[in-house]
């Protein structure tokens, strides 16, 4: 998991050779050599953060994730700086939680529930070895999941290196 989280098995030379054929990427490669694709500890957590982070600032997206953890997470029994630490909620915990107080849109709350239920039922898998085209079809069928979110989850959670959230404003810049 740590190796995947920090993308230590990638070959930066192979990546650079592939990307430098793109004129726009060549300057970025010179500025930032050794590009890697960082991920996260858990594909479900990455996916939920992507859903909550849609169309909001990174800071507000992080706040929403923190609020969801407080709302639906499990007490770990540990404390840091006098505050109890909660664990990220499971799909079942999210599905069972009243999300009314979560400071996001009704549509996004519906997406969180639909995504969590799809994971619980096995309708959707976050297994990285699955057929990416089938994954894309299944996740795009969920309410509130568009191409950006589907590609972002495929890239970050499933580690599918050919996925690209091309409509991302920061990437466009």
Coordinates of N, CA, C and O in Angstrom, one line a residue:
X1 N 0.8 -1.2 0.0 CA 0.0 0.0 0.0 C 0.9 1.3 0.0 O 0.5 2.2 -0.6
X2 N 1.9 1.2 0.8 CA 2.8 2.4 0.8 C 3.5 2.6 -0.5 O 3.6 3.8 -1.0
X3 N 3.9 1.5 -1.2 CA 4.5 1.7 -2.5 C 3.6 2.3 -3.5 O 3.9 3.1 -4.3
X4 N 2.3 1.8 -3.5 CA 1.3 2.4 -4.4 C 1.0 3.8 -4.0 O 0.8 4.6 -4.9
X5 N 0.9 4.1 -2.7 CA 0.6 5.5 -2.3 C 1.6 6.5 -2.8 O 1.2 7.6 -3.2
X6 N 2.8 6.1 -2.9 CA 3.9 7.1 -3.3 C 4.4 6.7 -4.7 O 5.4 7.3 -5.2
X7 N 3.8 5.8 -5.4 CA 4.1 5.4 -6.8 C 5.6 5.1 -7.0 O 6.2 5.5 -8.0
X8 N 6.1 4.4 -6.0 CA 7.6 4.1 -6.1 C 7.9 3.1 -7.2 O 9.1 3.0 -7.5
X9 N 7.0 2.3 -7.7 CA 7.3 1.4 -8.7 C 7.2 1.9 -10.1 O 7.5 1.2 -11.1
X10 N 6.9 3.2 -10.3 CA 6.9 3.8 -11.6 C 8.3 4.1 -12.1 O 9.2 4.2 -11.3
X11 N 8.4 4.2 -13.4 CA 9.7 4.4 -14.0 C 9.7 5.9 -14.5 O 9.2 6.2 -15.6
X12 N 10.3 6.8 -13.8 CA 10.3 8.2 -14.2 C 10.9 8.5 -15.5 O 10.4 9.4 -16.2
X13 N 11.9 7.7 -15.9 CA 12.5 7.9 -17.2 C 11.5 7.5 -18.3 O 11.3 8.3 -19.3
X14 N 10.8 6.4 -18.2 CA 9.8 6.0 -19.1 C 8.7 7.0 -19.2 O 8.2 7.4 -20.3
X15 N 8.2 7.5 -18.1 CA 7.2 8.6 -18.1 C 7.7 9.8 -18.8 O 6.9 10.3 -19.6
X16 N 8.9 10.3 -18.5 CA 9.4 11.5 -19.1 C 9.5 11.2 -20.7 O 9.2 12.1 -21.4
X17 N 10.0 10.1 -21.1 CA 10.1 9.8 -22.5 C 8.8 9.8 -23.2 O 8.7 10.3 -24.3
X18 N 7.7 9.4 -22.5 CA 6.4 9.4 -23.1 C 5.8 10.8 -23.2 O 5.2 11.2 -24.2
X19 N 6.0 11.5 -22.1 CA 5.4 12.8 -22.0 C 6.1 13.9 -22.8 O 5.5 14.9 -23.2
X20 N 7.4 13.8 -23.0 CA 8.1 14.9 -23.6 C 7.8 15.0 -25.1 O 8.2 16.0 -25.7
X21 N 7.1 14.0 -25.6 CA 6.7 14.1 -27.0 C 5.6 15.2 -27.1 O 5.3 15.7 -28.2
X22 N 4.9 15.6 -26.0 CA 3.9 16.6 -26.0 C 4.6 17.9 -25.7 O 5.2 18.1 -24.6
X23 N 4.5 18.9 -26.6 CA 5.2 20.2 -26.4 C 4.9 20.8 -25.1 O 5.8 21.3 -24.4
X24 N 3.6 20.9 -24.7 CA 3.2 21.5 -23.5 C 3.8 20.8 -22.2 O 4.0 21.5 -21.2
X25 N 4.0 19.5 -22.3 CA 4.5 18.8 -21.2 C 6.0 18.9 -21.0 O 6.5 18.7 -19.9
X26 N 6.7 19.1 -22.1 CA 8.1 19.2 -22.1 C 8.7 20.2 -21.1 O 9.6 19.9 -20.3
X27 N 8.1 21.4 -21.1 CA 8.5 22.4 -20.1 C 8.2 22.0 -18.7 O 9.0 22.3 -17.8
X28 N 7.1 21.4 -18.5 CA 6.7 20.9 -17.1 C 7.7 19.9 -16.7 O 8.1 19.8 -15.5
X29 N 8.1 19.0 -17.5 CA 9.0 17.9 -17.2 C 10.4 18.5 -16.8 O 11.1 18.0 -15.9
X30 N 10.8 19.5 -17.5 CA 12.1 20.2 -17.1 C 12.0 20.9 -15.8 O 12.9 20.8 -15.0
X31 N 10.8 21.5 -15.5 CA 10.6 22.2 -14.2 C 10.4 21.2 -13.1 O 10.9 21.4 -12.0
X32 N 9.8 20.0 -13.3 CA 9.4 19.0 -12.3 C 9.9 17.6 -12.7 O 9.0 16.8 -13.1
X33 N 11.2 17.4 -12.8 CA 11.6 16.0 -13.2 C 11.2 15.0 -12.2 O 11.0 15.2 -11.0
X34 N 11.0 13.7 -12.7 CA 10.7 12.6 -11.8 C 9.2 12.6 -11.4 O 8.9 12.1 -10.3
X35 N 8.3 13.0 -12.3 CA 6.9 13.1 -11.9 C 6.4 11.7 -11.6 O 6.8 10.7 -12.2
X36 N 5.6 11.6 -10.6 CA 4.9 10.4 -10.1 C 3.5 10.6 -9.9 O 3.0 11.8 -9.9
X37 N 2.7 9.6 -9.8 CA 1.3 9.7 -9.6 C 1.0 9.2 -8.1 O 0.8 8.1 -7.8
X38 N 1.0 10.2 -7.2 CA 0.6 9.8 -5.8 C -0.8 9.4 -5.7 O -1.6 9.9 -6.5
X39 N -1.1 8.6 -4.8 CA -2.4 8.1 -4.6 C -2.8 8.3 -3.1 O -2.5 9.4 -2.6
X40 N -3.5 7.4 -2.5 CA -3.9 7.5 -1.1 C -3.9 6.1 -0.5 O -3.6 5.1 -1.2
X41 N -4.3 6.1 0.7 CA -4.2 4.8 1.5 C -5.3 3.9 1.1 O -5.1 2.7 0.9
X42 N -6.5 4.4 0.8 CA -7.7 3.6 0.5 C -8.5 4.1 -0.7 O -8.8 5.2 -0.7
X43 N -8.8 3.2 -1.7 CA -9.5 3.7 -2.9 C -10.9 4.2 -2.6 O -11.3 5.2 -3.2
X44 N -11.6 3.7 -1.6 CA -12.9 4.2 -1.2 C -12.8 5.6 -0.7 O -13.5 6.5 -1.1
X45 N -11.8 5.9 0.2 CA -11.6 7.2 0.8 C -11.2 8.2 -0.3 O -11.7 9.3 -0.4
X46 N -10.4 7.8 -1.2 CA -10.0 8.7 -2.4 C -11.2 9.0 -3.2 O -11.4 10.2 -3.6
X47 N -12.0 8.0 -3.5 CA -13.2 8.2 -4.3 C -14.2 9.2 -3.6 O -14.8 10.1 -4.3
X48 N -14.4 9.0 -2.3 CA -15.4 9.9 -1.6 C -14.8 11.3 -1.6 O -15.6 12.3 -1.8
X49 N -13.5 11.4 -1.4 CA -12.9 12.8 -1.4 C -13.1 13.4 -2.7 O -13.3 14.6 -2.8
X50 N -12.9 12.6 -3.8 CA -13.1 13.2 -5.2 C -14.6 13.7 -5.4 O -14.8 14.7 -5.9
X51 N -15.5 12.9 -4.9 CA -16.9 13.3 -5.0 C -17.2 14.6 -4.2 O -17.8 15.5 -4.7
X52 N -16.7 14.6 -3.0 CA -16.9 15.8 -2.2 C -16.1 17.0 -2.7 O -16.5 18.2 -2.5
X53 N -15.0 16.8 -3.4 CA -14.2 17.9 -4.0 C -14.6 18.4 -5.3 O -14.0 19.4 -5.8
X54 N -15.7 17.9 -5.9 CA -16.2 18.4 -7.2 C -16.6 19.8 -7.0 O -17.4 20.2 -6.2
X55 N -16.1 20.7 -7.9 CA -16.6 22.0 -8.1 C -16.4 22.9 -6.8 O -17.1 23.9 -6.7
X56 N -15.5 22.5 -5.9 CA -15.2 23.4 -4.7 C -13.7 23.5 -4.6 O -13.0 22.8 -5.2
X57 N -13.3 24.4 -3.8 CA -11.8 24.6 -3.6 C -11.3 23.4 -2.9 O -12.0 22.6 -2.3
X58 N -10.0 23.2 -3.0 CA -9.3 22.1 -2.4 C -9.5 22.2 -0.9 O -9.8 21.2 -0.2
X59 N -9.4 23.4 -0.3 CA -9.6 23.6 1.1 C -11.0 23.2 1.5 O -11.2 22.6 2.6
X60 N -12.0 23.7 0.8 CA -13.4 23.3 1.2 C -13.7 21.8 1.0 O -14.3 21.2 1.8
X61 N -13.1 21.2 0.0 CA -13.2 19.8 -0.2 C -12.6 19.0 1.0 O -13.3 18.1 1.5
X62 N -11.5 19.5 1.5 CA -10.9 18.8 2.7 C -11.8 19.0 3.9 O -11.9 18.1 4.7
X63 N -12.4 20.2 4.0 CA -13.3 20.4 5.1 C -14.5 19.5 5.1 O -14.9 19.0 6.1
X64 N -15.0 19.3 3.9 CA -16.2 18.4 3.7 C -15.8 17.0 4.1 O -16.6 16.3 4.7
X65 N -14.6 16.5 3.7 CA -14.1 15.2 4.1 C -14.0 15.1 5.6 O -14.5 14.1 6.2
X66 N -13.5 16.1 6.2 CA -13.3 16.1 7.7 C -14.7 16.1 8.3 O -14.9 15.3 9.3
X67 N -15.6 16.9 7.8 CA -17.0 16.9 8.3 C -17.7 15.5 8.2 O -18.4 15.1 9.1
X68 N -17.5 14.8 7.1 CA -18.0 13.5 6.9 C -17.5 12.5 7.9 O -18.2 11.7 8.4
X69 N -16.2 12.6 8.1 CA -15.5 11.7 9.1 C -16.2 11.9 10.5 O -16.5 11.0 11.2
X70 N -16.3 13.2 10.8 CA -16.9 13.5 12.1 C -18.4 13.0 12.2 O -18.8 12.5 13.2
X71 N -19.1 13.1 11.1 CA -20.5 12.7 11.1 C -20.7 11.2 11.0 O -21.6 10.7 11.7
X72 N -19.9 10.5 10.3 CA -20.2 9.0 10.0 C -19.0 8.1 10.4 O -19.2 6.9 10.4
X73 N -17.9 8.7 10.8 CA -16.7 7.8 11.1 C -16.9 7.1 12.5 O -17.8 7.4 13.3
X74 N -15.9 6.2 12.7 CA -15.9 5.4 13.9 C -14.8 6.0 14.8 O -13.7 6.3 14.4
X75 N -15.1 6.0 16.1 CA -14.1 6.4 17.1 C -13.0 5.4 17.1 O -13.2 4.2 17.1
X76 N -11.7 5.9 17.1 CA -10.6 5.0 17.1 C -10.1 4.7 18.5 O -9.4 3.7 18.7
X77 N -10.6 5.5 19.5 CA -10.1 5.3 20.8 C -8.8 6.0 21.1 O -8.2 6.0 22.2
X78 N -8.3 6.7 20.1 CA -7.0 7.5 20.2 C -7.4 9.0 20.2 O -8.4 9.4 19.7
X79 N -6.4 9.7 20.7 CA -6.6 11.2 20.8 C -5.3 11.9 20.3 O -4.2 11.3 20.4
X80 N -5.5 13.0 19.7 CA -4.3 13.9 19.3 C -4.6 15.3 19.7 O -5.7 15.8 19.3
X81 N -3.8 15.9 20.5 CA -4.0 17.3 20.9 C -5.3 17.5 21.6 O -6.0 18.4 21.4
X82 N -5.7 16.5 22.4 CA -6.9 16.5 23.2 C -8.2 16.2 22.4 O -9.3 16.3 23.0
X83 N -8.1 15.9 21.1 CA -9.3 15.6 20.3 C -9.3 14.2 19.9 O -8.2 13.6 19.6
X84 N -10.5 13.6 20.0 CA -10.5 12.1 19.6 C -10.4 12.0 18.1 O -10.8 12.9 17.3
X85 N -9.8 10.9 17.7 CA -9.5 10.7 16.3 C -10.5 9.7 15.8 O -10.7 8.6 16.4
X86 N -11.2 10.0 14.7 CA -12.2 9.1 14.1 C -11.6 8.5 12.8 O -10.8 9.1 12.1
X87 N -12.0 7.3 12.5 CA -11.6 6.6 11.3 C -12.5 7.0 10.2 O -13.7 7.3 10.4
X88 N -12.0 6.9 9.0 CA -12.9 7.2 7.8 C -14.0 6.2 7.8 O -13.9 5.0 8.0
X89 N -15.2 6.7 7.4 CA -16.4 5.8 7.4 C -16.3 4.8 6.3 O -15.8 5.0 5.2
X90 N -16.9 3.6 6.6 CA -17.0 2.6 5.6 C -18.2 2.9 4.6 O -19.0 3.8 5.0
X91 N -18.3 2.2 3.5 CA -19.5 2.5 2.7 C -20.8 2.3 3.4 O -21.7 3.1 3.3
X92 N -20.9 1.3 4.3 CA -22.1 1.0 5.0 C -22.4 2.1 6.0 O -23.5 2.5 6.2
X93 N -21.4 2.7 6.6 CA -21.6 3.8 7.6 C -22.1 5.0 6.9 O -23.0 5.7 7.4
X94 N -21.6 5.3 5.7 CA -22.1 6.4 4.9 C -23.5 6.2 4.5 O -24.4 7.1 4.6
X95 N -23.8 5.0 4.0 CA -25.2 4.6 3.6 C -26.2 4.7 4.7 O -27.3 5.1 4.5
X96 N -25.7 4.5 6.0 CA -26.6 4.5 7.1 C -26.7 5.8 7.8 O -27.5 6.0 8.8
X97 N -25.9 6.8 7.4 CA -25.9 8.1 8.0 C -26.8 9.1 7.4 O -26.9 9.2 6.2
X98 N -27.5 9.9 8.3 CA -28.3 11.0 7.8 C -27.3 12.1 7.5 O -26.6 12.7 8.4
X99 N -27.2 12.4 6.2 CA -26.2 13.4 5.7 C -26.7 14.9 5.7 O -26.1 15.7 5.1
X100 N -27.9 15.1 6.3 CA -28.6 16.4 6.2 C -27.6 17.5 6.6 O -27.6 18.6 6.0
X101 N -26.9 17.3 7.7 CA -26.0 18.4 8.2 C -24.7 18.6 7.4 O -24.0 19.6 7.7
X102 N -24.4 17.7 6.5 CA -23.2 17.9 5.7 C -23.3 19.1 4.8 O -24.3 19.1 4.0
X103 N -22.4 20.0 4.8 CA -22.5 21.3 4.1 C -22.2 21.1 2.6 O -21.2 21.7 2.2
X104 N -23.0 20.4 1.9 CA -22.8 20.2 0.5 C -24.2 20.1 -0.1 O -25.2 20.1 0.6
X105 N -24.3 20.1 -1.4 CA -25.6 20.1 -2.1 C -26.3 18.7 -1.9 O -25.7 17.7 -1.6
X106 N -27.7 18.8 -2.0 CA -28.5 17.6 -1.9 C -28.0 16.6 -3.0 O -28.0 15.4 -2.8
X107 N -27.7 17.1 -4.2 CA -27.3 16.2 -5.3 C -26.0 15.5 -4.9 O -25.8 14.3 -5.2
X108 N -25.0 16.2 -4.3 CA -23.8 15.6 -3.9 C -24.0 14.5 -2.8 O -23.4 13.5 -2.8
X109 N -24.9 14.8 -1.9 CA -25.3 13.8 -0.8 C -25.9 12.6 -1.5 O -25.6 11.4 -1.1
X110 N -26.7 12.8 -2.5 CA -27.3 11.7 -3.2 C -26.2 10.8 -3.9 O -26.3 9.6 -3.9
X111 N -25.2 11.5 -4.4 CA -24.1 10.8 -5.1 C -23.3 10.0 -4.1 O -23.0 8.9 -4.4
X112 N -23.0 10.6 -2.9 CA -22.3 9.8 -1.9 C -23.1 8.6 -1.5 O -22.4 7.5 -1.4
X113 N -24.4 8.7 -1.3 CA -25.2 7.5 -1.0 C -25.2 6.5 -2.1 O -25.0 5.3 -1.9
X114 N -25.4 6.9 -3.3 CA -25.5 6.0 -4.5 C -24.1 5.3 -4.7 O -24.1 4.1 -4.9
X115 N -23.0 6.1 -4.6 CA -21.7 5.5 -4.7 C -21.4 4.4 -3.6 O -21.0 3.3 -3.9
X116 N -21.7 4.8 -2.4 CA -21.5 3.9 -1.3 C -22.4 2.6 -1.4 O -21.9 1.5 -1.2
X117 N -23.6 2.8 -1.8 CA -24.5 1.6 -2.0 C -24.0 0.7 -3.2 O -24.1 -0.5 -3.1
X118 N -23.5 1.3 -4.2 CA -22.9 0.6 -5.4 C -21.7 -0.2 -4.9 O -21.5 -1.4 -5.4
X119 N -20.9 0.3 -4.0 CA -19.8 -0.5 -3.5 C -20.3 -1.6 -2.6 O -19.8 -2.7 -2.7
X120 N -21.2 -1.3 -1.7 CA -21.8 -2.3 -0.8 C -22.4 -3.5 -1.6 O -22.1 -4.7 -1.3
X121 N -23.1 -3.2 -2.7 CA -23.8 -4.2 -3.4 C -22.9 -5.0 -4.3 O -23.3 -6.1 -4.9
X122 N -21.7 -4.5 -4.6 CA -20.8 -5.1 -5.5 C -21.1 -4.7 -7.0 O -20.4 -5.1 -7.9
X123 N -22.0 -3.8 -7.2 CA -22.3 -3.3 -8.5 C -21.1 -2.5 -9.0 O -20.8 -2.5 -10.2
X124 N -20.3 -1.9 -8.1 CA -19.1 -1.1 -8.5 C -18.0 -1.6 -7.6 O -18.2 -1.9 -6.4
X125 N -16.8 -1.8 -8.3 CA -15.7 -2.3 -7.6 C -14.6 -1.2 -7.7 O -14.5 -0.5 -8.7
X126 N -13.7 -1.2 -6.7 CA -12.5 -0.3 -6.7 C -11.3 -1.1 -6.9 O -10.2 -0.7 -6.5
X127 N -11.4 -2.3 -7.4 CA -10.3 -3.2 -7.7 C -9.5 -2.7 -8.8 O -10.0 -2.5 -9.9
X128 N -8.2 -2.4 -8.7 CA -7.4 -1.8 -9.8 C -7.2 -2.7 -11.0 O -6.9 -2.1 -12.1
X129 N -7.4 -4.0 -10.9 CA -7.1 -4.8 -12.0 C -8.3 -5.0 -13.0 O -8.2 -5.7 -14.0
X130 N -9.4 -4.4 -12.7 CA -10.6 -4.5 -13.5 C -10.5 -3.9 -14.8 O -9.7 -3.0 -15.1
X131 N -11.4 -4.2 -15.7 CA -11.5 -3.6 -17.0 C -12.0 -2.1 -16.8 O -13.1 -1.9 -16.3
X132 N -11.1 -1.2 -17.3 CA -11.4 0.2 -17.0 C -12.6 0.7 -17.8 O -13.4 1.6 -17.3
X133 N -12.9 0.2 -18.9 CA -14.0 0.7 -19.7 C -15.3 0.3 -19.0 O -16.3 1.0 -19.0
X134 N -15.4 -0.9 -18.5 CA -16.6 -1.4 -17.7 C -16.7 -0.5 -16.5 O -17.9 -0.2 -16.1
X135 N -15.6 -0.3 -15.8 CA -15.7 0.6 -14.6 C -16.3 2.0 -15.0 O -17.2 2.5 -14.3
X136 N -15.8 2.6 -16.0 CA -16.2 3.9 -16.5 C -17.7 3.9 -16.7 O -18.5 4.8 -16.3
X137 N -18.2 2.8 -17.4 CA -19.7 2.7 -17.7 C -20.5 2.7 -16.4 O -21.5 3.3 -16.3
X138 N -20.0 1.9 -15.5 CA -20.8 1.7 -14.3 C -20.8 2.9 -13.4 O -21.8 3.3 -12.9
X139 N -19.6 3.6 -13.3 CA -19.6 4.7 -12.4 C -20.3 5.9 -13.0 O -20.9 6.7 -12.3
X140 N -20.2 6.1 -14.4 CA -20.9 7.2 -15.0 C -22.4 7.0 -14.9 O -23.2 8.0 -15.1
X141 N -22.9 5.8 -14.7 CA -24.4 5.6 -14.5 C -24.9 6.0 -13.2 O -26.1 6.2 -13.0
X142 N -24.0 6.3 -12.3 CA -24.4 6.8 -10.9 C -24.8 8.3 -11.0 O -24.2 9.1 -11.8
X143 N -25.8 8.7 -10.3 CA -26.2 10.1 -10.3 C -25.1 11.0 -9.7 O -24.4 10.7 -8.7
X144 N -24.8 12.1 -10.4 CA -23.8 13.1 -10.0 C -22.4 12.7 -10.3 O -21.5 13.4 -9.9
X145 N -22.2 11.6 -11.1 CA -20.8 11.3 -11.5 C -20.7 11.6 -13.0 O -21.4 11.0 -13.8
X146 N -19.8 12.5 -13.3 CA -19.5 12.9 -14.6 C -18.1 12.4 -15.1 O -17.4 11.8 -14.3
X147 N -17.7 12.8 -16.3 CA -16.4 12.3 -16.8 C -15.2 12.7 -16.0 O -14.3 12.0 -15.8
X148 N -15.3 14.0 -15.4 CA -14.1 14.4 -14.6 C -14.0 13.5 -13.4 O -12.9 13.0 -13.1
X149 N -15.0 13.3 -12.7 CA -15.0 12.4 -11.4 C -14.6 11.0 -11.8 O -13.8 10.4 -11.1
X150 N -15.2 10.5 -12.8 CA -14.9 9.1 -13.2 C -13.5 8.9 -13.6 O -12.8 7.9 -13.2
X151 N -12.9 9.9 -14.3 CA -11.5 9.8 -14.7 C -10.6 10.0 -13.5 O -9.6 9.4 -13.3
X152 N -11.0 10.9 -12.6 CA -10.2 11.2 -11.5 C -10.1 10.0 -10.5 O -9.0 9.6 -10.1
X153 N -11.2 9.3 -10.3 CA -11.3 8.1 -9.5 C -10.5 7.0 -10.2 O -9.7 6.3 -9.5
X154 N -10.6 6.9 -11.5 CA -9.8 5.8 -12.2 C -8.3 6.1 -12.1 O -7.5 5.2 -11.9
X155 N -7.9 7.4 -12.1 CA -6.5 7.7 -12.1 C -6.0 7.6 -10.6 O -5.0 6.9 -10.4
X156 N -6.7 8.1 -9.7 CA -6.1 8.2 -8.3 C -6.4 6.9 -7.5 O -5.6 6.5 -6.7
X157 N -7.7 6.4 -7.6 CA -8.1 5.2 -6.8 C -7.7 3.9 -7.4 O -7.2 3.0 -6.7
X158 N -7.9 3.8 -8.7 CA -7.6 2.5 -9.4 C -6.2 2.5 -10.0 O -5.8 1.5 -10.4
X159 N -5.6 3.7 -10.0 CA -4.2 3.9 -10.5 C -4.1 3.5 -12.0 O -3.2 3.0 -12.4
X160 N -5.2 3.8 -12.7 CA -5.2 3.6 -14.2 C -4.5 4.8 -14.8 O -5.0 5.9 -14.9
X161 N -3.3 4.5 -15.3 CA -2.4 5.6 -15.7 C -2.8 6.3 -17.0 O -2.3 7.3 -17.3
X162 N -3.7 5.7 -17.7 CA -4.2 6.3 -19.0 C -5.5 7.2 -18.7 O -5.9 7.8 -19.7
X163 N -6.0 7.2 -17.6 CA -7.2 8.0 -17.3 C -6.7 9.5 -17.1 O -5.6 9.7 -16.7
X164 N -7.5 10.4 -17.6 CA -7.1 11.8 -17.5 C -8.3 12.7 -17.4 O -9.1 12.8 -18.3
X165 N -8.4 13.4 -16.3 CA -9.6 14.3 -16.1 C -9.3 15.6 -16.9 O -9.0 16.6 -16.3
X166 N -9.5 15.5 -18.2 CA -9.1 16.6 -19.1 C -9.9 17.9 -18.9 O -9.4 19.0 -19.3
X167 N -11.0 17.9 -18.2 CA -11.8 19.1 -18.0 C -11.4 19.8 -16.7 O -11.9 20.8 -16.3
X168 N -10.4 19.3 -16.0 CA -9.9 19.9 -14.7 C -9.3 21.3 -15.0 O -8.4 21.4 -15.8
X169 N -9.8 22.3 -14.3 CA -9.3 23.7 -14.5 C -7.9 23.8 -14.2 O -7.1 24.6 -14.9
X170 N -7.4 23.2 -13.1 CA -6.0 23.4 -12.7 C -5.1 22.7 -13.7 O -4.1 23.2 -14.1
X171 N -5.5 21.5 -14.2 CA -4.7 20.9 -15.2 C -4.6 21.7 -16.5 O -3.6 21.8 -17.2
X172 N -5.7 22.3 -16.8 CA -5.8 23.2 -18.0 C -4.8 24.4 -17.9 O -4.2 24.8 -18.9
X173 N -4.7 24.9 -16.7 CA -3.7 26.0 -16.5 C -2.3 25.5 -16.6 O -1.4 26.2 -17.0

